[in-house]
C-alpha cells in the first residue's frame, strides 16, 4: 500500500491503461449482475393490502394445523403448533405490523393459511389472509419503504416494490422474528 | 489429603484446548490476510484469554504464561500500538505449537523439552517492539515464512480434527512421541484408531426429536390396530345377522325366492370372504404392530442412551476442587465418592457441576467446624464430606453429606427475622425443618462479606432454583445440629422425560410436573376458608393459600365449578400454594420440548409436550407459578433483590476500573446488557478522580493490579472518603491467595471475585445484591 505512490510516477501510462481496462470489465460485470440479480418474493394478503417475504426465507406453507394457545404472551403470538415434532410459534403478522382493515383471526373454525418463515436464529408460522404468487423482481426495483408509514410500522418493512400496479411491502423478517421474552 | 485423578481433569482441558488452538491458528491465518480486522482480533483475544484461564485452572502455568504473553501482543495490535506483521505470525505459530505440545503432554514433565525460554523470549520481544516498520527486504521472506506457517497450521488442524475422535487414549499412546515436529506428528497420526465418533449434541437432539415423533406415531398406530379389531368385531355381528336373514329368506316360498336366489348366494359368499379377510388383516396388523412396538421401544431406549454418561465424568474433578476448598478455608476434609458409575443424561450432567460445587463449598465453609471445635466435640479432627449418587426408579438422587456442625435452626430463625424475611411470631411457628429451609430464600446469607458468590449462604437460593427450574428436580436439606447436614438433589434421569399431572383449566389442557406437587385433593366448597379476603384451606395443621390457576394464567372462566373443587398443592422453597383447577385429567410421562426458537421465555410456561394424539400441551413452570401465585395471594414476604429495585426505576450506574482493555470491555458489555449505565476508568487514580468529580455510581468494580493506583489503594481511598464510603466496591482479580484476599477485605471491599470463578452471573448477582 505504501509503495503505491512511486509506482504511479514511474509507469503512469501503463497504469492508466490497466485502470481503464479494469473499469471496463467492472462495468460489464455490473451490467450482467443487474440482469441476473433478482429477488424471489412470496406474496400474501393481509386485509386489503399485499405484502411479501423473500422466498429463501420461506420453509413451507401450512394449511392444516391445530394451534395450542400459550398463556401470557404478546397479543401477536397466537400460540404454538407441532410441525413434525418441531414446535413452531404462530405469529399474527397483521397485529404485529399493525395492519389496518383487518378482521379478527378465528382459529377454531376454518383456518387461514400460514407461511412458515425462518431467519438464521428462529422460525415462526405467520398467519395470512390469502397466499399469492411467487414472483421474481429485479433487486434494483426494490424501493425503500413508504415514508408515509408511521414509525411503529416502518421497522417491520424492509422495502417496497411495485407489481402490476400494486405497492407491495416486503416484510423485515429480522425484526418480525425477534425472539419473544428473552430479556424478561 | 485425598488423591485426585488429574488426568481426567486434564483431558477435559485438552478437549477444550484442541478447539481453542484450532481457532487461534485459523485466526492467525485470517489475520495475515486482513491484519486490521477487528472482529477477528477480538475473537482471537477471547480465545487466548479462555486458554489462559483454563490452563491456569488445571495448573498448566506454562501454557497460561504463553497465552498471557500472546494476549499482551494482540491487545497492542488491536489498540494500534504495534502493527501486525507477517513475522509475528511465525512467532505466534511457534508459540501455539508449543502450547499444543504442552497440552498433549499435560501432566508429564514435558516443559523442559519444549523451548519455552526461546518462545517466551520472542513473545516478550515482540510485545516490547514499539512501532517497527518491516524492513524492505523482509517482506518476501515473511511471505514465505507465512506460507510455511500456514501449511504447518493446516497440518495442525488436521491433527486437531483427528484427535477429537479419541481424546481418551491420547496420553497413553503418543504423549511422548508427538513433539512439535511435523514429521513425527504425521507418524502418530496413522497409529491412532477411531474408537469413538464425536457427534454434536444438536445432531443427537434432532435424532431424539424424530425418535419421539416415531414413538407418538406408534402410539397412534396401536390405537388404529385396536380400532381395526373392533371393526372386525362389527363384521362378525353383521355376519350373524345376515345368517338369520338368510335362514328366514330360505323359508319363503320357492317361486318368490327365485328372482334373487343367485344374488343371495353371491352376497353370502362376499360376506364370508370379507369377514375372513378382515379378521386376518386385523390379526396380521396387530402382530406387525407388536413387533414394531418392541423395535420402537428399543429405538427409544437406545436413542436416550446416546446421551447417557456416568456421573464420574463430573465427579472426578471434585477431589481436586475439594482440596482447593479445604485449603482456602483452612480445614482438613476428606471427600468420599460413591456411585460414580450411575448414568445420567449428558445435558443434566453438564448442568449439575456448578450446583454440586456450590453445595460442597457451603459444606466446607459452614458445615465442617475448625479442627479444635471438632476435637472438643469428640469428633475426628478430619472432617468428612460424602458424595453419593444412586438411581431410584426414573430419578437420580445425589446426596452431599458432611459430619459438621449442622444447621442451627435458631440461628437461621433469628437471622431471618433480622433480615425481615419473617416476623418474630412466624419464626416461632416454624418447625425446625421449615426453619432450615429458609436458607433457600432469595439472598439469604449469614455472612458479612461475600468472598465469592458461592458459599457464604449466598446462592443456596440460586442453587435451588437452578435445580428446580433447569433440571426439573428438587433440592432438600436434612440437618441434625452437631452431627451434620445432608443436601439431597433429586433429578430426573433425563431432561427429556418427566412425570406430569395433566389438568384442564378454562377448556385448555396443561401439564404440571409432579416433582413439585405435594398432593392433589378434591375439597368440598365448605372446606375453603376465607381469611381477610383470601381463600385458604387447612391441611395437616397448616394453612395453605389458594389461587385459581386460570387467574395466574390470565384465562377466562369457562365451566361452572364442580361439586368438589380440584386442588393441586405445590411445595417449593418451603412454601406451599394450592392451585384451583377445573379438572384433573391424569398422570403420565411426558417428553419435554421447548416452545420453539421464537418464544425464548414465557412466564409460567416451561415448555410443551406432545400427547399421543398429537395434541400440544404447555408444561407449567412451578417456580413462576409459585412467585406469581404468592404475589396474587399477598403472601409473598418482603424480599430483597431485583423486584424491589425495578420498582424504584431509573437505570443503575456502575464504574469499572480496569487497565486490561479486554476485561474492561467484557465487563462493560455484561453490565450494559443488564441495563446499567457504565463508566470506565483505566486505573485507580482515574477512577478516584471521576468519583471525586461527582460521578456517583451505584457500585464500583475494580481490578487490583493497575498502573498509578491499585485497586486496593482505590478501595481504601473510597472507604476513607465520607462522601464515597457508602458505594459498594467489588474487587475482580486474578489474585487468589488468601493473604491477597485478606488485604482486599481489610481495604474495605464489599466483595471479592477471583477471575478463575468469574462469569457473567457471578458478577451481576454480586453487584445487584450489594446495590439492593
mmCIF file of C-alpha atoms in Angstrom, chain B residues 68-283:
data_model
loop_
_atom_site.group_PDB
_atom_site.id
_atom_site.type_symbol
_atom_site.label_atom_id
_atom_site.label_comp_id
_atom_site.label_asym_id
_atom_site.label_seq_id
_atom_site.Cartn_x
_atom_site.Cartn_y
_atom_site.Cartn_z
ATOM 1 C CA UNK B 68 -0.905 -14.303 28.545
ATOM 2 C CA UNK B 69 2.035 -13.020 26.525
ATOM 3 C CA UNK B 70 0.268 -13.614 23.220
ATOM 4 C CA UNK B 71 -2.698 -11.723 24.566
ATOM 5 C CA UNK B 72 -0.459 -8.794 25.508
ATOM 6 C CA UNK B 73 0.831 -8.544 21.966
ATOM 7 C CA UNK B 74 -2.565 -8.822 20.367
ATOM 8 C CA UNK B 75 -4.035 -6.166 22.641
ATOM 9 C CA UNK B 76 -1.294 -3.832 21.451
ATOM 10 C CA UNK B 77 -2.092 -4.736 17.860
ATOM 11 C CA UNK B 78 -5.735 -4.011 18.414
ATOM 12 C CA UNK B 79 -5.034 -0.689 20.026
ATOM 13 C CA UNK B 80 -2.791 0.204 17.112
ATOM 14 C CA UNK B 81 0.324 0.397 19.251
ATOM 15 C CA UNK B 82 2.138 -2.069 17.031
ATOM 16 C CA UNK B 83 1.185 -3.094 13.505
ATOM 17 C CA UNK B 84 0.510 -6.710 12.666
ATOM 18 C CA UNK B 85 3.327 -8.078 10.555
ATOM 19 C CA UNK B 86 3.888 -11.369 8.836
ATOM 20 C CA UNK B 87 6.845 -12.325 11.034
ATOM 21 C CA UNK B 88 4.536 -12.030 14.010
ATOM 22 C CA UNK B 89 2.640 -14.982 12.602
ATOM 23 C CA UNK B 90 5.768 -17.101 12.834
ATOM 24 C CA UNK B 91 6.212 -16.336 16.459
ATOM 25 C CA UNK B 92 2.545 -16.892 17.127
ATOM 26 C CA UNK B 93 2.550 -20.214 15.301
ATOM 27 C CA UNK B 94 5.646 -21.274 17.160
ATOM 28 C CA UNK B 95 4.009 -20.314 20.432
ATOM 29 C CA UNK B 96 0.800 -22.133 19.518
ATOM 30 C CA UNK B 97 2.767 -25.244 18.536
ATOM 31 C CA UNK B 98 4.451 -25.143 21.888
ATOM 32 C CA UNK B 99 1.070 -24.912 23.548
ATOM 33 C CA UNK B 100 -0.111 -27.903 21.509
ATOM 34 C CA UNK B 101 2.943 -29.820 22.645
ATOM 35 C CA UNK B 102 2.446 -28.831 26.269
ATOM 36 C CA UNK B 103 -1.239 -29.647 26.074
ATOM 37 C CA UNK B 104 -0.680 -33.095 24.659
ATOM 38 C CA UNK B 105 1.949 -33.846 27.250
ATOM 39 C CA UNK B 106 -0.032 -32.305 30.036
ATOM 40 C CA UNK B 107 0.598 -33.908 33.365
ATOM 41 C CA UNK B 108 4.072 -35.061 32.386
ATOM 42 C CA UNK B 109 7.264 -33.195 32.919
ATOM 43 C CA UNK B 110 7.416 -32.072 29.332
ATOM 44 C CA UNK B 111 8.027 -28.405 29.881
ATOM 45 C CA UNK B 112 11.773 -28.921 29.783
ATOM 46 C CA UNK B 113 11.630 -30.488 26.325
ATOM 47 C CA UNK B 114 9.967 -27.504 24.720
ATOM 48 C CA UNK B 115 11.982 -24.398 24.013
ATOM 49 C CA UNK B 116 9.959 -22.397 26.495
ATOM 50 C CA UNK B 117 12.535 -19.745 27.148
ATOM 51 C CA UNK B 118 13.058 -19.143 23.461
ATOM 52 C CA UNK B 119 9.368 -18.831 22.764
ATOM 53 C CA UNK B 120 8.591 -16.559 25.666
ATOM 54 C CA UNK B 121 11.673 -14.506 24.870
ATOM 55 C CA UNK B 122 10.493 -13.901 21.331
ATOM 56 C CA UNK B 123 6.988 -13.102 22.524
ATOM 57 C CA UNK B 124 8.300 -10.601 25.043
ATOM 58 C CA UNK B 125 10.484 -9.006 22.411
ATOM 59 C CA UNK B 126 7.531 -8.713 20.111
ATOM 60 C CA UNK B 127 5.348 -7.184 22.809
ATOM 61 C CA UNK B 128 8.012 -4.624 23.522
ATOM 62 C CA UNK B 129 8.731 -3.779 19.910
ATOM 63 C CA UNK B 130 7.068 -0.460 19.570
ATOM 64 C CA UNK B 131 6.196 0.819 16.116
ATOM 65 C CA UNK B 132 8.608 -1.039 13.941
ATOM 66 C CA UNK B 133 8.157 -0.848 10.219
ATOM 67 C CA UNK B 134 9.053 -4.018 8.347
ATOM 68 C CA UNK B 135 12.460 -3.922 6.682
ATOM 69 C CA UNK B 136 12.211 -3.513 2.920
ATOM 70 C CA UNK B 137 13.745 -6.875 2.150
ATOM 71 C CA UNK B 138 11.862 -8.762 4.807
ATOM 72 C CA UNK B 139 8.535 -8.735 3.037
ATOM 73 C CA UNK B 140 9.223 -11.640 0.700
ATOM 74 C CA UNK B 141 10.896 -13.655 3.394
ATOM 75 C CA UNK B 142 7.957 -13.123 5.676
ATOM 76 C CA UNK B 143 5.584 -14.230 2.967
ATOM 77 C CA UNK B 144 7.437 -17.482 2.502
ATOM 78 C CA UNK B 145 7.503 -17.963 6.224
ATOM 79 C CA UNK B 146 3.832 -17.272 6.416
ATOM 80 C CA UNK B 147 3.102 -19.828 3.729
ATOM 81 C CA UNK B 148 5.125 -22.356 5.627
ATOM 82 C CA UNK B 149 3.368 -21.427 8.786
ATOM 83 C CA UNK B 150 0.006 -21.805 7.095
ATOM 84 C CA UNK B 151 0.968 -25.278 5.920
ATOM 85 C CA UNK B 152 2.076 -26.091 9.402
ATOM 86 C CA UNK B 153 -1.206 -24.820 10.754
ATOM 87 C CA UNK B 154 -3.124 -26.891 8.227
ATOM 88 C CA UNK B 155 -1.306 -29.988 9.392
ATOM 89 C CA UNK B 156 -2.098 -28.977 12.899
ATOM 90 C CA UNK B 157 -5.748 -28.581 12.112
ATOM 91 C CA UNK B 158 -5.813 -31.967 10.525
ATOM 92 C CA UNK B 159 -4.423 -33.450 13.627
ATOM 93 C CA UNK B 160 -6.740 -31.487 15.842
ATOM 94 C CA UNK B 161 -9.631 -32.921 13.894
ATOM 95 C CA UNK B 162 -8.286 -36.386 14.184
ATOM 96 C CA UNK B 163 -7.532 -36.025 17.845
ATOM 97 C CA UNK B 164 -11.130 -35.154 18.517
ATOM 98 C CA UNK B 165 -12.126 -38.706 17.900
ATOM 99 C CA UNK B 166 -10.107 -40.345 20.593
ATOM 100 C CA UNK B 167 -9.080 -37.882 23.193
ATOM 101 C CA UNK B 168 -9.078 -40.614 25.817
ATOM 102 C CA UNK B 169 -6.110 -42.612 24.673
ATOM 103 C CA UNK B 170 -4.041 -39.562 23.797
ATOM 104 C CA UNK B 171 -1.764 -39.504 26.790
ATOM 105 C CA UNK B 172 -1.037 -43.161 26.923
ATOM 106 C CA UNK B 173 -0.130 -43.849 23.315
ATOM 107 C CA UNK B 174 1.613 -40.923 21.865
ATOM 108 C CA UNK B 175 2.080 -38.349 24.576
ATOM 109 C CA UNK B 176 5.824 -38.514 24.340
ATOM 110 C CA UNK B 177 6.043 -39.207 20.630
ATOM 111 C CA UNK B 178 4.297 -36.169 19.210
ATOM 112 C CA UNK B 179 6.746 -33.364 19.672
ATOM 113 C CA UNK B 180 6.455 -30.087 17.893
ATOM 114 C CA UNK B 181 7.998 -31.631 14.797
ATOM 115 C CA UNK B 182 5.649 -32.252 11.947
ATOM 116 C CA UNK B 183 7.131 -35.499 10.689
ATOM 117 C CA UNK B 184 6.670 -37.177 13.985
ATOM 118 C CA UNK B 185 3.198 -35.889 14.241
ATOM 119 C CA UNK B 186 2.180 -37.412 10.947
ATOM 120 C CA UNK B 187 3.518 -40.727 12.039
ATOM 121 C CA UNK B 188 1.419 -40.759 15.167
ATOM 122 C CA UNK B 189 -1.490 -39.686 13.043
ATOM 123 C CA UNK B 190 -1.513 -43.072 11.360
ATOM 124 C CA UNK B 191 -1.265 -45.101 14.533
ATOM 125 C CA UNK B 192 -4.404 -43.594 16.007
ATOM 126 C CA UNK B 193 -7.572 -45.617 15.790
ATOM 127 C CA UNK B 194 -11.110 -44.365 15.604
ATOM 128 C CA UNK B 195 -12.790 -45.964 18.630
ATOM 129 C CA UNK B 196 -15.491 -43.377 19.078
ATOM 130 C CA UNK B 197 -17.294 -40.828 16.971
ATOM 131 C CA UNK B 198 -17.850 -37.350 18.258
ATOM 132 C CA UNK B 199 -21.253 -36.055 17.334
ATOM 133 C CA UNK B 200 -22.639 -32.635 18.028
ATOM 134 C CA UNK B 201 -25.330 -32.784 20.713
ATOM 135 C CA UNK B 202 -27.608 -30.828 18.406
ATOM 136 C CA UNK B 203 -27.459 -33.751 16.000
ATOM 137 C CA UNK B 204 -28.343 -36.188 18.750
ATOM 138 C CA UNK B 205 -31.157 -33.894 19.812
ATOM 139 C CA UNK B 206 -32.555 -33.778 16.297
ATOM 140 C CA UNK B 207 -32.424 -37.565 16.229
ATOM 141 C CA UNK B 208 -34.220 -37.751 19.561
ATOM 142 C CA UNK B 209 -36.807 -35.330 18.268
ATOM 143 C CA UNK B 210 -37.537 -37.646 15.382
ATOM 144 C CA UNK B 211 -37.495 -40.705 17.622
ATOM 145 C CA UNK B 212 -40.105 -39.159 19.877
ATOM 146 C CA UNK B 213 -42.188 -38.454 16.778
ATOM 147 C CA UNK B 214 -41.856 -42.133 15.844
ATOM 148 C CA UNK B 215 -42.991 -43.062 19.343
ATOM 149 C CA UNK B 216 -46.014 -40.816 19.014
ATOM 150 C CA UNK B 217 -46.852 -42.287 15.603
ATOM 151 C CA UNK B 218 -46.508 -45.743 17.086
ATOM 152 C CA UNK B 219 -48.970 -44.921 19.844
ATOM 153 C CA UNK B 220 -51.389 -43.699 17.186
ATOM 154 C CA UNK B 221 -50.827 -46.812 15.084
ATOM 155 C CA UNK B 222 -51.570 -49.025 18.073
ATOM 156 C CA UNK B 223 -54.830 -47.166 18.509
ATOM 157 C CA UNK B 224 -55.609 -47.858 14.826
ATOM 158 C CA UNK B 225 -54.917 -51.569 15.408
ATOM 159 C CA UNK B 226 -57.443 -51.577 18.222
ATOM 160 C CA UNK B 227 -59.939 -49.720 16.008
ATOM 161 C CA UNK B 228 -59.422 -52.315 13.297
ATOM 162 C CA UNK B 229 -60.125 -55.114 15.744
ATOM 163 C CA UNK B 230 -63.402 -53.503 16.751
ATOM 164 C CA UNK B 231 -64.309 -53.072 13.065
ATOM 165 C CA UNK B 232 -63.652 -56.759 12.554
ATOM 166 C CA UNK B 233 -65.892 -57.385 15.555
ATOM 167 C CA UNK B 234 -68.634 -55.408 13.813
ATOM 168 C CA UNK B 235 -68.074 -57.639 10.780
ATOM 169 C CA UNK B 236 -68.865 -60.669 12.957
ATOM 170 C CA UNK B 237 -72.103 -59.053 14.102
ATOM 171 C CA UNK B 238 -73.089 -58.286 10.505
ATOM 172 C CA UNK B 239 -72.355 -61.890 9.559
ATOM 173 C CA UNK B 240 -74.508 -63.276 12.339
ATOM 174 C CA UNK B 241 -77.373 -61.009 11.415
ATOM 175 C CA UNK B 242 -77.026 -61.972 7.773
ATOM 176 C CA UNK B 243 -77.130 -65.637 8.760
ATOM 177 C CA UNK B 244 -80.524 -65.122 10.396
ATOM 178 C CA UNK B 245 -81.909 -63.175 7.418
ATOM 179 C CA UNK B 246 -80.608 -65.873 5.058
ATOM 180 C CA UNK B 247 -82.428 -68.556 7.060
ATOM 181 C CA UNK B 248 -85.623 -66.523 7.017
ATOM 182 C CA UNK B 249 -85.292 -65.948 3.276
ATOM 183 C CA UNK B 250 -84.836 -69.701 2.835
ATOM 184 C CA UNK B 251 -88.246 -70.209 4.435
ATOM 185 C CA UNK B 252 -90.025 -68.083 1.782
ATOM 186 C CA UNK B 253 -91.930 -69.938 -0.997
ATOM 187 C CA UNK B 254 -89.525 -71.080 -3.690
ATOM 188 C CA UNK B 255 -91.127 -69.063 -6.521
ATOM 189 C CA UNK B 256 -90.709 -65.806 -4.578
ATOM 190 C CA UNK B 257 -87.055 -66.666 -3.872
ATOM 191 C CA UNK B 258 -86.114 -67.447 -7.450
ATOM 192 C CA UNK B 259 -85.596 -63.874 -8.584
ATOM 193 C CA UNK B 260 -82.792 -63.068 -6.185
ATOM 194 C CA UNK B 261 -81.533 -66.542 -5.246
ATOM 195 C CA UNK B 262 -78.257 -66.022 -7.109
ATOM 196 C CA UNK B 263 -77.717 -62.625 -5.524
ATOM 197 C CA UNK B 264 -78.296 -64.075 -2.072
ATOM 198 C CA UNK B 265 -75.708 -66.755 -2.685
ATOM 199 C CA UNK B 266 -73.253 -64.169 -4.048
ATOM 200 C CA UNK B 267 -73.830 -61.841 -1.101
ATOM 201 C CA UNK B 268 -73.400 -64.755 1.283
ATOM 202 C CA UNK B 269 -70.006 -65.595 -0.249
ATOM 203 C CA UNK B 270 -68.957 -61.955 -0.182
ATOM 204 C CA UNK B 271 -69.898 -61.561 3.454
ATOM 205 C CA UNK B 272 -67.934 -64.695 4.301
ATOM 206 C CA UNK B 273 -64.835 -63.576 2.377
ATOM 207 C CA UNK B 274 -64.982 -60.077 3.769
ATOM 208 C CA UNK B 275 -65.211 -61.336 7.305
ATOM 209 C CA UNK B 276 -62.303 -63.751 6.920
ATOM 210 C CA UNK B 277 -60.186 -61.067 5.262
ATOM 211 C CA UNK B 278 -60.991 -58.539 7.944
ATOM 212 C CA UNK B 279 -60.171 -60.944 10.776
ATOM 213 C CA UNK B 280 -56.916 -61.934 9.085
ATOM 214 C CA UNK B 281 -55.992 -58.290 8.421
ATOM 215 C CA UNK B 282 -56.713 -57.266 11.997
ATOM 216 C CA UNK B 283 -54.629 -60.127 13.321
#
